[in-house]
Short mmCIF file of N, CA and C in Angstrom, two decimals:
data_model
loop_
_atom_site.label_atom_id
_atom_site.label_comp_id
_atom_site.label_asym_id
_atom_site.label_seq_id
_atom_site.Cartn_x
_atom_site.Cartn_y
_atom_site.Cartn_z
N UNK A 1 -71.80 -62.09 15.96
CA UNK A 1 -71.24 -61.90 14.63
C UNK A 1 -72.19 -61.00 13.86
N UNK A 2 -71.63 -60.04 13.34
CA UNK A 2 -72.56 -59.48 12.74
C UNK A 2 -71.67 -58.47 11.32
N UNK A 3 -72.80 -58.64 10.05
CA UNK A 3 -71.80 -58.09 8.49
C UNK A 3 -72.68 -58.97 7.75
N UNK A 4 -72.56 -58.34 6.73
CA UNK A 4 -73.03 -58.20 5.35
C UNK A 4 -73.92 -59.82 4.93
N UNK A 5 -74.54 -59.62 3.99
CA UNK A 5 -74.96 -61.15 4.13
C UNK A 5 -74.36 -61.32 2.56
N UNK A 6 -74.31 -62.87 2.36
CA UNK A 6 -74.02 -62.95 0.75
C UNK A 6 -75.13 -62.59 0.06
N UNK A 7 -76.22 -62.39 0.21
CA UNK A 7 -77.07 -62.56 -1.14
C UNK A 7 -77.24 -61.30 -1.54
N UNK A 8 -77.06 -60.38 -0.52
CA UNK A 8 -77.36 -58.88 -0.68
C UNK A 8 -76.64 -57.58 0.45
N UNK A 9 -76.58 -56.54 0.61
CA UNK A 9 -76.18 -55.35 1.46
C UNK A 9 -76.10 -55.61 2.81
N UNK A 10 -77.69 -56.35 2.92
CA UNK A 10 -78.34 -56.29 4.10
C UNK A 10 -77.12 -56.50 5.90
N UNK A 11 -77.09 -55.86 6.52
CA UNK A 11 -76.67 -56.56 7.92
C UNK A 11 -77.04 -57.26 8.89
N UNK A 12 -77.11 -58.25 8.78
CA UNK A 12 -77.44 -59.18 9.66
C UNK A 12 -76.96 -59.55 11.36
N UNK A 13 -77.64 -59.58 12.18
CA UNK A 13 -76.99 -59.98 13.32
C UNK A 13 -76.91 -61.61 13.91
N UNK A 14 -76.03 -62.31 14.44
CA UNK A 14 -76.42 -64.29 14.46
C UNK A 14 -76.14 -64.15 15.92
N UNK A 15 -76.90 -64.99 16.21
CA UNK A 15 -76.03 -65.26 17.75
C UNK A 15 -76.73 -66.99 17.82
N UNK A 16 -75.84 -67.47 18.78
CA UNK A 16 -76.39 -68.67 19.21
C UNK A 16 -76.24 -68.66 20.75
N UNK A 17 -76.35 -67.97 21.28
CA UNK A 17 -76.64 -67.42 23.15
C UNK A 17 -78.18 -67.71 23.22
N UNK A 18 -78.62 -68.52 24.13
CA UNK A 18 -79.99 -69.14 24.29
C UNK A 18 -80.74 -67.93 24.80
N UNK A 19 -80.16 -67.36 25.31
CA UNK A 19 -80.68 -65.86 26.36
C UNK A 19 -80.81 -65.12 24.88
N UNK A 20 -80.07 -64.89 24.05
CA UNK A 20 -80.23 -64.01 23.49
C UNK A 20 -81.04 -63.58 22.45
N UNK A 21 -81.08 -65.12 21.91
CA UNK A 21 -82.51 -65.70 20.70
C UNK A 21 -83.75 -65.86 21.58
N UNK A 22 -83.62 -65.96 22.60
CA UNK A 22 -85.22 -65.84 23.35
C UNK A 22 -85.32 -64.53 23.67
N UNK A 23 -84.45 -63.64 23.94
CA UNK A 23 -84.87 -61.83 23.94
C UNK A 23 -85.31 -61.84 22.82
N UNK A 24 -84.69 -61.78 21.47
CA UNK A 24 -84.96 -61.36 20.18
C UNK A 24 -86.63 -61.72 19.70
N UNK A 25 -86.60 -63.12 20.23
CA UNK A 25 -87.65 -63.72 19.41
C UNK A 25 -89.28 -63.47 20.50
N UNK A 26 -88.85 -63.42 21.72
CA UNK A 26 -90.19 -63.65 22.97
C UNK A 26 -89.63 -62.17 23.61
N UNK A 27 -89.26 -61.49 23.94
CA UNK A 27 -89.28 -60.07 24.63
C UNK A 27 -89.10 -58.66 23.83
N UNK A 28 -88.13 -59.09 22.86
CA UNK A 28 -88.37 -57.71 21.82
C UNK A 28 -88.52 -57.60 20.83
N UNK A 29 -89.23 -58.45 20.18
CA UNK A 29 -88.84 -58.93 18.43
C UNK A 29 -89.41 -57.56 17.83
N UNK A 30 -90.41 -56.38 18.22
CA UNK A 30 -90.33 -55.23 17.47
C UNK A 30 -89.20 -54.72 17.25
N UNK A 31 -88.10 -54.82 17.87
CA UNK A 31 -87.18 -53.97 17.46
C UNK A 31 -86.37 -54.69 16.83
N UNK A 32 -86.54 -55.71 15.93
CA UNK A 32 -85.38 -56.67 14.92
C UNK A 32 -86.60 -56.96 14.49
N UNK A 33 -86.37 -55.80 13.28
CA UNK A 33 -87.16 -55.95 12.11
C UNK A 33 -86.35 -56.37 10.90
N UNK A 34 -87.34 -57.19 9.86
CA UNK A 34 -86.81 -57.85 9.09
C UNK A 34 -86.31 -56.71 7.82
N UNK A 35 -86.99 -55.60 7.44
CA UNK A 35 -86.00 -54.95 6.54
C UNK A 35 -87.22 -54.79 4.79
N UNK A 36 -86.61 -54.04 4.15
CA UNK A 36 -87.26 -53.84 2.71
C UNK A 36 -86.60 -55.54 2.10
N UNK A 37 -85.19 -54.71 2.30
CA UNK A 37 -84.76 -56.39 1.53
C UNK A 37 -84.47 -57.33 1.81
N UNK A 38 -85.21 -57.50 3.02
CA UNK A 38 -85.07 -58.85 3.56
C UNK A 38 -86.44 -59.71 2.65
N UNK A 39 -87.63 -58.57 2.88
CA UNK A 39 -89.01 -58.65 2.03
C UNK A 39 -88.83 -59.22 1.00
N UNK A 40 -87.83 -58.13 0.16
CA UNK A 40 -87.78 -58.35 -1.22
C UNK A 40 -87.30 -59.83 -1.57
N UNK A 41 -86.01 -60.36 -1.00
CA UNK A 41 -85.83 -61.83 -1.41
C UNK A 41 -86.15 -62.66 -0.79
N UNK A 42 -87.63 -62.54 0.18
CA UNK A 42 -88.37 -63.61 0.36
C UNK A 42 -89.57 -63.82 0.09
N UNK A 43 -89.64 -62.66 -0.50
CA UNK A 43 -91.14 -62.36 -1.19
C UNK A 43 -91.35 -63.57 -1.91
N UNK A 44 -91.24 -64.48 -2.49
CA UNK A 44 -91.92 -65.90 -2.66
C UNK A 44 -91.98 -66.75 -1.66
N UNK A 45 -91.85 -67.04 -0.56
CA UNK A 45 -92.48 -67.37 0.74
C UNK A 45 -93.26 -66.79 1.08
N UNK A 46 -94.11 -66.07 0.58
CA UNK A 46 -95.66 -65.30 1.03
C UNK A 46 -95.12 -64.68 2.55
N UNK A 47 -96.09 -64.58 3.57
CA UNK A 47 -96.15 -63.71 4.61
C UNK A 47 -96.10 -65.30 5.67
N UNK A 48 -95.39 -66.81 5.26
CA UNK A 48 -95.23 -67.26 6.56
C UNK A 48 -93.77 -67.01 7.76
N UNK A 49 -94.16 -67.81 8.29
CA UNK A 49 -93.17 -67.50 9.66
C UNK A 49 -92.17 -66.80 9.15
N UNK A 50 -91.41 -67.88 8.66
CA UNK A 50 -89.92 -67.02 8.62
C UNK A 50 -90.00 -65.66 7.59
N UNK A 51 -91.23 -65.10 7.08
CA UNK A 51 -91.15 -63.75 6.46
C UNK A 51 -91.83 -63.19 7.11
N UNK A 52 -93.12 -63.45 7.89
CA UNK A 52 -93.77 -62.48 8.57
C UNK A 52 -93.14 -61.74 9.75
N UNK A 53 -94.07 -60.45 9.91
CA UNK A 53 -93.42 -59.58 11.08
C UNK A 53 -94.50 -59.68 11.79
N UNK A 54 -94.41 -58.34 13.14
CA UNK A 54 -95.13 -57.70 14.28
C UNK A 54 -96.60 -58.98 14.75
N UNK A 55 -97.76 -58.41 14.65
CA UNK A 55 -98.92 -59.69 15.24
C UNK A 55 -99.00 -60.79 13.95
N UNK A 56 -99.16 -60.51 12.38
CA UNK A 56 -98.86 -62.04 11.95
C UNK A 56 -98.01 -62.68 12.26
N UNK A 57 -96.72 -62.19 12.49
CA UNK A 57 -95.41 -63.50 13.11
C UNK A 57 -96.01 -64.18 14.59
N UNK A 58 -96.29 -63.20 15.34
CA UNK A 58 -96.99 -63.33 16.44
C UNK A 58 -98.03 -64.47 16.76
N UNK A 59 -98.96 -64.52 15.73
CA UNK A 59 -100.07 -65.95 15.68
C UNK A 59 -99.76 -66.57 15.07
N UNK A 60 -98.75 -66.50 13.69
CA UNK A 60 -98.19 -67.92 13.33
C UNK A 60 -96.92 -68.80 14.17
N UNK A 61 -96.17 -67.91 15.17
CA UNK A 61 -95.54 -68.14 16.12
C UNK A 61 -96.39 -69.18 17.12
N UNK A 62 -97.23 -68.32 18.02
CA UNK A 62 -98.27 -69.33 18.74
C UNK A 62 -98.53 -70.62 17.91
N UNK A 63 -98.96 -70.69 16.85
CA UNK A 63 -99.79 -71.84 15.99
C UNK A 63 -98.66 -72.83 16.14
N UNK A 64 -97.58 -72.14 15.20
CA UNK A 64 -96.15 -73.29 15.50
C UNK A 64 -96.22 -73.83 17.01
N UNK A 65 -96.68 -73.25 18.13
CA UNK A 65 -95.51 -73.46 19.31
C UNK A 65 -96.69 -74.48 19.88
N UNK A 66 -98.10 -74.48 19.36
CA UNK A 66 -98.89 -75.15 20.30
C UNK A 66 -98.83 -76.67 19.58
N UNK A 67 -98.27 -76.87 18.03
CA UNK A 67 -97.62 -78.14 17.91
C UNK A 67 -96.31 -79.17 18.47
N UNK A 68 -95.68 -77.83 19.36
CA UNK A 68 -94.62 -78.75 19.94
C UNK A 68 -94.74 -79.03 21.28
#
């Protein structure tokens, strides 16, 4: 599924394919980048997980994963 999001322009892509959220997230996550305005309306969540990109997502990723 993929279109517009409510809060803003932005295009979003969803999937719930197990294969496909583990490409996105563990084999290519440089190339699903989060965006200016994705930044912009999460910019009060500082730089954690769900806003950070490239190696900070990367070690707060690890940090999360060695709690589960």
């Amino acid at each position: 599924l993929k279109g517009p999001w409510f809060v803003s322009n932005m295009s979003l892509l969803y999937t719930s394919d197990p294969q496909n959220v583990q490409y996105v997230l563990t084999k290519n996550f440089a190339n699903f980048g989060k965006g200016p305005e994705f930044k912009k309306i999460f910019e009060p969540l500082g730089n954690g997980i769900f806003v950070a990109e490239n190696e900070l997502w990367e070690n707060q990723r690890k940090t999360a994963k060695s709690f589960m």
